[in-house]
CSV table of N, CA and C in Angstrom, one decimal:
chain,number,residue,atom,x,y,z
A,552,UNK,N,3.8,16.5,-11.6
A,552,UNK,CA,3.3,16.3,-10.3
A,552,UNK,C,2.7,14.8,-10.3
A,553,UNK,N,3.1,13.9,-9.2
A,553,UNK,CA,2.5,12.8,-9.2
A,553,UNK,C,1.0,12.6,-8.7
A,554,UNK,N,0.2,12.3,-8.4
A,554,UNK,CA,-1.3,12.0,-8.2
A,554,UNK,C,-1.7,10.7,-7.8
A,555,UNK,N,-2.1,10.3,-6.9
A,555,UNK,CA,-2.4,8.3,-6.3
A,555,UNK,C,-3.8,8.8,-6.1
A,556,UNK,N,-4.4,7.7,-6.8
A,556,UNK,CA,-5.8,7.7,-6.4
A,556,UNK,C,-6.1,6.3,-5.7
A,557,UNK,N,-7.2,5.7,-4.4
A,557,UNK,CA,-7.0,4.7,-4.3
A,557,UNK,C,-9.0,4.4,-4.3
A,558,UNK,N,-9.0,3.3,-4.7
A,558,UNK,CA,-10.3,2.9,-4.1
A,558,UNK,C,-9.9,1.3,-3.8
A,559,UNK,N,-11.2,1.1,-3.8
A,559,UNK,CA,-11.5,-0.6,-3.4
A,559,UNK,C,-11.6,-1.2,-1.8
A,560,UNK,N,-11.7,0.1,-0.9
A,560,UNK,CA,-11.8,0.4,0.6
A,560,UNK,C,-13.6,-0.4,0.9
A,561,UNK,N,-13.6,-1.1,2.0
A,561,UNK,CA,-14.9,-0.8,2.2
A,561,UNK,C,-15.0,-1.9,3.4
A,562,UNK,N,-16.2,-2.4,3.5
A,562,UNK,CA,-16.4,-3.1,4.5
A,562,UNK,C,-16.7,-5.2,4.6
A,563,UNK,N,-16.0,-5.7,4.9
A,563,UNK,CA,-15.7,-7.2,4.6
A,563,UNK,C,-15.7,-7.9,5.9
A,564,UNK,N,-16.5,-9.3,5.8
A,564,UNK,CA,-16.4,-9.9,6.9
A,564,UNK,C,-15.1,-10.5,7.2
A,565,UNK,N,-15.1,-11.2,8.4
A,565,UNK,CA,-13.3,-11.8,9.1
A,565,UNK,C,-13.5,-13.0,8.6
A,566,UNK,N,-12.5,-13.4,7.7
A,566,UNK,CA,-11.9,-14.3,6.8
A,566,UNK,C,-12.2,-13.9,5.4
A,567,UNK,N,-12.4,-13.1,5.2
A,567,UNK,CA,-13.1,-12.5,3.3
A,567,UNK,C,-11.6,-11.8,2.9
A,568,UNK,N,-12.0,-11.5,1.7
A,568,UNK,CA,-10.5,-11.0,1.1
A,568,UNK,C,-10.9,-9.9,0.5
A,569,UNK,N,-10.3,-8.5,0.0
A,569,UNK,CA,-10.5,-7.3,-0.4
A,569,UNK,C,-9.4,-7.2,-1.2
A,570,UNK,N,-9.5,-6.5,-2.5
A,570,UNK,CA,-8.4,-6.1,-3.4
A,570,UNK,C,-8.7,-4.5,-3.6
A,571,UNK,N,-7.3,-3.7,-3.5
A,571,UNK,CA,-7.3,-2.1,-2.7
A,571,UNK,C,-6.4,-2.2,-4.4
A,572,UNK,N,-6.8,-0.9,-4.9
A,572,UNK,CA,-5.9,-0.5,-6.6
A,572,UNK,C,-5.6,1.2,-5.9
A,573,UNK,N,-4.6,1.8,-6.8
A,573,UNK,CA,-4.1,2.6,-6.5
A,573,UNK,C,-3.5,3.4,-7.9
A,574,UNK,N,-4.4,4.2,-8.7
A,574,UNK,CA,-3.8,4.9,-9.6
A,574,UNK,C,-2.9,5.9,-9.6
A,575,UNK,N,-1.7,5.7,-10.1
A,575,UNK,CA,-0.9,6.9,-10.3
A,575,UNK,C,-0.9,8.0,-12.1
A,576,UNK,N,-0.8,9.0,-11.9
A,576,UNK,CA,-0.8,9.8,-12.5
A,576,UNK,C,0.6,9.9,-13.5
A,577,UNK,N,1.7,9.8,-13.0
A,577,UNK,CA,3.0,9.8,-13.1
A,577,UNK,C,3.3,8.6,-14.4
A,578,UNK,N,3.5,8.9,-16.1
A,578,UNK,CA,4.0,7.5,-16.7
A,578,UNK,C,4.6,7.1,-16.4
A,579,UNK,N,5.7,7.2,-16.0
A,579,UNK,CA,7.1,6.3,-15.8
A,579,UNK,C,7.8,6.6,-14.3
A,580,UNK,N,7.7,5.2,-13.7
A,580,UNK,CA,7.9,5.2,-11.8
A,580,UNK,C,9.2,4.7,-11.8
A,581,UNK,N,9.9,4.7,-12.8
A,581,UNK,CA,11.5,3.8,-13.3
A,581,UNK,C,11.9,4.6,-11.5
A,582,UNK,N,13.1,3.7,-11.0
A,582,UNK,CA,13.5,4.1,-9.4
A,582,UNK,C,12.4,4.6,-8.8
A,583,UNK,N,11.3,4.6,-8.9
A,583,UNK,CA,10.2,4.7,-7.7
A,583,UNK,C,10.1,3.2,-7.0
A,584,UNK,N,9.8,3.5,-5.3
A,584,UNK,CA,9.1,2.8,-4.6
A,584,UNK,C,8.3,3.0,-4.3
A,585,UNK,N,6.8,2.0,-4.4
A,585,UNK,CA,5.6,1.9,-4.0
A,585,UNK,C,5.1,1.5,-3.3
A,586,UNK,N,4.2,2.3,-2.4
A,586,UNK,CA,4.1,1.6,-0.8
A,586,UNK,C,2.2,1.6,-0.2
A,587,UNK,N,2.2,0.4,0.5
A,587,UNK,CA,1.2,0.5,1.0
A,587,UNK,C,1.0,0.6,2.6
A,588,UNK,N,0.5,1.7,3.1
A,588,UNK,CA,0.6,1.7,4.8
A,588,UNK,C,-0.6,1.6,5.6
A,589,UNK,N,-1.1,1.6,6.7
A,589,UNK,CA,-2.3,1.5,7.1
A,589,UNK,C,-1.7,2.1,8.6
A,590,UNK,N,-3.5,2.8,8.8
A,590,UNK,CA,-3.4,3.4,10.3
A,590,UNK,C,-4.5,3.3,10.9
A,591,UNK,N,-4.9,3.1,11.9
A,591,UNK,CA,-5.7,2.8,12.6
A,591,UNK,C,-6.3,4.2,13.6
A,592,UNK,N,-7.3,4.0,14.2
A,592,UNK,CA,-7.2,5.0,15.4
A,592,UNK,C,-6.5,4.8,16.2
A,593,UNK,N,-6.2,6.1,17.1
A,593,UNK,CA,-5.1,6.0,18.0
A,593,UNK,C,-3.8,5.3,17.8
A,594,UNK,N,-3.4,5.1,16.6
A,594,UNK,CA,-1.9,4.5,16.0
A,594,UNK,C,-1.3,4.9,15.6
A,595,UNK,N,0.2,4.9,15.3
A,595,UNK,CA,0.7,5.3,14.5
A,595,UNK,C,0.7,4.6,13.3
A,596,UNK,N,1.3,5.0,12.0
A,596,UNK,CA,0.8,5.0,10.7
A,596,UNK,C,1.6,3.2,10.3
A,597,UNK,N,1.6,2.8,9.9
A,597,UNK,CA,2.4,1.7,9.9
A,597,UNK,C,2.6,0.6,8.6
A,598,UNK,N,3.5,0.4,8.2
A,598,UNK,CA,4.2,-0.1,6.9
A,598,UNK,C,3.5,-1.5,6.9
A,599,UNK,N,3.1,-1.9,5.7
A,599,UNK,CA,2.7,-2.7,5.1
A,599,UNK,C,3.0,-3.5,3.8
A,600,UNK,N,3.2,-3.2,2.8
A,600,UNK,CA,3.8,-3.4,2.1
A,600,UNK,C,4.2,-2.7,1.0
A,601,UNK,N,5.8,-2.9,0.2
A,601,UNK,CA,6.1,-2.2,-0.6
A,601,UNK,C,6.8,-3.2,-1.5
A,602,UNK,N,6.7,-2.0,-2.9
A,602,UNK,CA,7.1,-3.0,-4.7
A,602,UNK,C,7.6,-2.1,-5.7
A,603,UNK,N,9.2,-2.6,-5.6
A,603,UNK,CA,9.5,-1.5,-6.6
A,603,UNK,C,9.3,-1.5,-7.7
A,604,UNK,N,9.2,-0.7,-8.7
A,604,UNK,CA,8.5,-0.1,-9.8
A,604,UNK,C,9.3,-0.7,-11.0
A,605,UNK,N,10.6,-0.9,-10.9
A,605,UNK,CA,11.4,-1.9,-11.8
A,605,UNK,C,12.1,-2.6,-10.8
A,606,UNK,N,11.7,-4.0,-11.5
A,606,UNK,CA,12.0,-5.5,-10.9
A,606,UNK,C,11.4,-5.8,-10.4
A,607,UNK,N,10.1,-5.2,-9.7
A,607,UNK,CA,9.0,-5.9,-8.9
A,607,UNK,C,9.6,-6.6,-7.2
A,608,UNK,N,10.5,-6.2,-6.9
A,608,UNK,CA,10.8,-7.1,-5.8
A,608,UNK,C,10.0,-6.3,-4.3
A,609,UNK,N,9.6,-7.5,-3.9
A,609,UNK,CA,8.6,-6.9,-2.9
A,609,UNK,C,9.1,-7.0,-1.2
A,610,UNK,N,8.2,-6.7,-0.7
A,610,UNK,CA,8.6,-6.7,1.0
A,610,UNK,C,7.2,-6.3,1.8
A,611,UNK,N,7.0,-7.4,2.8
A,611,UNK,CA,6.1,-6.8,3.8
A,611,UNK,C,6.0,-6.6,5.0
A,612,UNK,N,5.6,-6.5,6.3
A,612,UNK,CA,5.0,-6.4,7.0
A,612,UNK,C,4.9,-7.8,7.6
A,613,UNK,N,5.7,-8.1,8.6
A,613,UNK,CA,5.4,-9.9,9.3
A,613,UNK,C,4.0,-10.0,9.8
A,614,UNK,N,3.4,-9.0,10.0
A,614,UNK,CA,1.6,-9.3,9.9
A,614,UNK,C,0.3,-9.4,9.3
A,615,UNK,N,1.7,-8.7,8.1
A,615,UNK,CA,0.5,-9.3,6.8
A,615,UNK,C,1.3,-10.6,5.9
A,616,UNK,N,2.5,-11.1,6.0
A,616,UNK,CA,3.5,-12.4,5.2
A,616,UNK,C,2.1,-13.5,4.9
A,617,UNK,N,1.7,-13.8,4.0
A,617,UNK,CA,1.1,-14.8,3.6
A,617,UNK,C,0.2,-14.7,3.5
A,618,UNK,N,-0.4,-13.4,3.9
A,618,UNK,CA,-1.7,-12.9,3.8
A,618,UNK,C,-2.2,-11.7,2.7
A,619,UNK,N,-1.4,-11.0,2.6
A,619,UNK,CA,-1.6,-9.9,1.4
A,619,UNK,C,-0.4,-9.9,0.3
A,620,UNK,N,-0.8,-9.6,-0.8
A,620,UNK,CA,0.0,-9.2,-1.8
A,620,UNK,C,0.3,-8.3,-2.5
A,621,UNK,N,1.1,-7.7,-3.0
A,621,UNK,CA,1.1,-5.9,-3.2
A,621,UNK,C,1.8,-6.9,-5.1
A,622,UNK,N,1.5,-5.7,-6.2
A,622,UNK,CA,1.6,-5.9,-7.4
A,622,UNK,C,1.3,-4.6,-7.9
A,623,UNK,N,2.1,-5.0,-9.5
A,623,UNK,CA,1.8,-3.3,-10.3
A,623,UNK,C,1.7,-3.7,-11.5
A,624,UNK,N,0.7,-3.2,-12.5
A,624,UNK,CA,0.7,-3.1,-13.4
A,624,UNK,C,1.2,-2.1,-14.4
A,625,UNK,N,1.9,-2.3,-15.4
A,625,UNK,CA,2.6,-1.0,-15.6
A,625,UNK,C,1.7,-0.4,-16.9
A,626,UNK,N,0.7,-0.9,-17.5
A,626,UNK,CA,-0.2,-0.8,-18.6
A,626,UNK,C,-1.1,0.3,-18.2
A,627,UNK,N,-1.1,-0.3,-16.8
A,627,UNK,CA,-2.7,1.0,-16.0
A,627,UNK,C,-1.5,1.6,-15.2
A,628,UNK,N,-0.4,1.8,-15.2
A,628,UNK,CA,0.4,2.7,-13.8
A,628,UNK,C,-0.6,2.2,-12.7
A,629,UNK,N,-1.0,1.3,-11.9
A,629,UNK,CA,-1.3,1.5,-11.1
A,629,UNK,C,-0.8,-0.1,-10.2
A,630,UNK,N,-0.7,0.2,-8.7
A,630,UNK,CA,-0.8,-0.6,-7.9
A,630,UNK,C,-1.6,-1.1,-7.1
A,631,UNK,N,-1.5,-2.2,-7.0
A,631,UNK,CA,-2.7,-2.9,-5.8
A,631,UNK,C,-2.2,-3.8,-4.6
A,632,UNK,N,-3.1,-3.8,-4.2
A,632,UNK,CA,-3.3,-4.8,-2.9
A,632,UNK,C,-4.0,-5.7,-2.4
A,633,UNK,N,-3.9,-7.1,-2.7
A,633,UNK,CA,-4.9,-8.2,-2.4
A,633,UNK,C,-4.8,-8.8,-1.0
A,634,UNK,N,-5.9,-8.7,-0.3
A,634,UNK,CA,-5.7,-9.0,0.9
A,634,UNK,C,-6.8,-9.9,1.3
A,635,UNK,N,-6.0,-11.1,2.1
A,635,UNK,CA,-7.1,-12.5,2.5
A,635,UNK,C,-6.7,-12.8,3.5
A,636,UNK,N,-7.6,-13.5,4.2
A,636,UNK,CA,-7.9,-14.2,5.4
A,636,UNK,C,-7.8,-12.8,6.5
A,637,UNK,N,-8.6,-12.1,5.9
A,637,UNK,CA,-8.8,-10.7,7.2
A,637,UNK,C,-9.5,-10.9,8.4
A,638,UNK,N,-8.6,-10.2,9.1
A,638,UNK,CA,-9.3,-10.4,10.8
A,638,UNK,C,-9.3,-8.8,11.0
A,639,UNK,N,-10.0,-8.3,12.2
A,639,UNK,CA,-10.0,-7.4,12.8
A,639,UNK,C,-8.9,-6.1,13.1
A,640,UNK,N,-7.8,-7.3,13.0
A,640,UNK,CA,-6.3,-6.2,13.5
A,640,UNK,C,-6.2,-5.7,11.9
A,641,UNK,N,-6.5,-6.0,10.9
A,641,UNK,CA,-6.6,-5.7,9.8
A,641,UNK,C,-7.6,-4.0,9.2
A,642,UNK,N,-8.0,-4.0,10.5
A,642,UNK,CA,-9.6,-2.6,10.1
A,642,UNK,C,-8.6,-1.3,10.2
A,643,UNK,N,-8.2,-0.7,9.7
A,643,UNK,CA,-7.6,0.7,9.3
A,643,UNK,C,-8.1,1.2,7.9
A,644,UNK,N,-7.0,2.6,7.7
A,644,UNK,CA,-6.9,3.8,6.9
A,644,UNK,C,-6.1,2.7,6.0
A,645,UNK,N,-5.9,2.5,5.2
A,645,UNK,CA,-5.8,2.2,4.0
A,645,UNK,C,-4.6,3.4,3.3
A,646,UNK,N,-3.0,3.5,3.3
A,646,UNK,CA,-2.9,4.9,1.9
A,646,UNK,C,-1.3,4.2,1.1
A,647,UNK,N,-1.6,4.5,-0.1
A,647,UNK,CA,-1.0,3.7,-1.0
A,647,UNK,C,0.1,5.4,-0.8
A,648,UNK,N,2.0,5.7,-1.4
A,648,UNK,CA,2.5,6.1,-1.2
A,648,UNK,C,3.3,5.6,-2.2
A,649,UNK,N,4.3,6.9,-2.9
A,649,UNK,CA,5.3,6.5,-3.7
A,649,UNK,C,6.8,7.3,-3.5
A,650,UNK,N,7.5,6.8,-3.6
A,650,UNK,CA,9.0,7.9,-3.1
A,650,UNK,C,10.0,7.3,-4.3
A,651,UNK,N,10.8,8.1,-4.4
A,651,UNK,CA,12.1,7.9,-5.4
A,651,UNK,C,13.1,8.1,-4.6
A,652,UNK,N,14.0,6.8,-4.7
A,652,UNK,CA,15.5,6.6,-4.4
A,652,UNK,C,15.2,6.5,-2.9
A,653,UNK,N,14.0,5.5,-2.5
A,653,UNK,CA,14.1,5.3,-1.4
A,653,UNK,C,14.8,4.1,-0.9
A,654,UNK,N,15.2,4.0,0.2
A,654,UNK,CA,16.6,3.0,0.6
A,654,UNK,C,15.2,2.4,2.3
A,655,UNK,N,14.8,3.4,3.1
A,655,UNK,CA,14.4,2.9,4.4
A,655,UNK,C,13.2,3.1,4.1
A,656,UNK,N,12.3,1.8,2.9
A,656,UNK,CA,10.8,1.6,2.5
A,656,UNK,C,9.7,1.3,3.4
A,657,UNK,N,10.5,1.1,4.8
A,657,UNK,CA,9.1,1.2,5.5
A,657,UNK,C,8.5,1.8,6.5
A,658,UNK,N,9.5,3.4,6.2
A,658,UNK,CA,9.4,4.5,6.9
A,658,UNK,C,8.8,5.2,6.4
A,659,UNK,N,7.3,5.8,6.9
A,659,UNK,CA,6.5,6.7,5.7
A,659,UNK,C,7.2,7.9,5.6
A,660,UNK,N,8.0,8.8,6.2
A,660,UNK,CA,8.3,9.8,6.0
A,660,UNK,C,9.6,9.6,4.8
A,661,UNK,N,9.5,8.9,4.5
A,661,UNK,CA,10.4,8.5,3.2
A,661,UNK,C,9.5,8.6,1.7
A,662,UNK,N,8.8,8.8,1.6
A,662,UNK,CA,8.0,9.0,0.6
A,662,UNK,C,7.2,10.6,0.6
A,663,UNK,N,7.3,10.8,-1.1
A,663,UNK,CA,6.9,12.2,-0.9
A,663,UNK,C,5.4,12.5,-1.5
A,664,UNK,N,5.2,11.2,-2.1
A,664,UNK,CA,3.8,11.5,-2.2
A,664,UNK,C,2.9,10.5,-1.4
A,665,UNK,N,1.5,10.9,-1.9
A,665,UNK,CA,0.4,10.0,-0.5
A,665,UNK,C,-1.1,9.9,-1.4
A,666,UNK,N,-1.6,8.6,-1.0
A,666,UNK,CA,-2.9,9.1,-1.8
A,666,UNK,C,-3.9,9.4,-0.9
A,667,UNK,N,-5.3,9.5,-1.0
A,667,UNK,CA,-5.9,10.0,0.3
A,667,UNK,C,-6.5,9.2,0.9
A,668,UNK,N,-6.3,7.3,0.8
A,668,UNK,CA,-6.5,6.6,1.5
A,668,UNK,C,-7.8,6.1,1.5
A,669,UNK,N,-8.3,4.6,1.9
A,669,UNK,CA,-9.5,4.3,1.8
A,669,UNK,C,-9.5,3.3,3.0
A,670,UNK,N,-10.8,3.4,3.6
A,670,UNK,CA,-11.4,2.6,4.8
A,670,UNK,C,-11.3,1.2,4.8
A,671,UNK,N,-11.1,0.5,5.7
A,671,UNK,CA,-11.5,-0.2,5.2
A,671,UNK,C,-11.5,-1.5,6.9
A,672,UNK,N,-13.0,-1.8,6.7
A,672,UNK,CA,-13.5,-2.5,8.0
A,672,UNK,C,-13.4,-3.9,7.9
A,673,UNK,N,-13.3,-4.6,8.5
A,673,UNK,CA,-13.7,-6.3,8.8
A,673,UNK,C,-14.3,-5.9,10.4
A,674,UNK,N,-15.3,-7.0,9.9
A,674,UNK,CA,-16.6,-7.4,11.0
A,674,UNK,C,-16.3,-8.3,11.4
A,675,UNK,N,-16.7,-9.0,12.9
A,675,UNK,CA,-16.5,-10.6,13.4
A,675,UNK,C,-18.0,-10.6,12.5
């Protein structure tokens, strides 16, 4: 059974940067994709970025391009999320997500696991 645990959620002013980690349970993610999504109130759930698990080749979100970075470490199984120059459109649910033999990575229903997600606010 896989398992994502995520912290590093919390609350940061507009322009600060936040780094979000995401343990998996799972040793070996060989053909896994790793995904980071965020949801807001009243929103639907929405793709942010994802990193496949062999070759690292990444993909994001044209509203976060230049702004956040998704990475894995394969020592700790775990992935993260470094995120700078935050603004407001940035304040959601936080949930890191892993699927195998996924092809359409920035569809959450394409992934079968989920972790339980972490807050996370910017203030003006």
């Amino acid at each position: 059974q896989v398992q994502l645990v995520e912290s590093g959620g919390g609350l940061v002013q507009a322009g600060g940067s936040l780094s979000l980690s995401c343990a998996a349970s799972k040793r070996t993610f060989s053909g896994y994709v790793m995904g980071w999504f965020r949801q807001a109130p009243g929103k639907e759930r929405e793709f942010v970025a994802a990193i496949r698990w062999s070759g690292g080749s990444t993909d994001y979100a044209d509203s976060v391009k230049g702004r956040f970075t998704i990475s894995r470490d394969n020592a700790k199984n775990t992935v993260y999320l470094r995120m700078t120059s935050l603004n407001s459109e940035d304040t959601a649910v936080y949930y890191c997500a892993a699927g195998l033999a996924i092809v359409r990575y920035r569809r959450p229903d394409e992934y079968g696991y989920w972790g339980q997600g972490t807050q996370v606010t910017v203030s003006s």
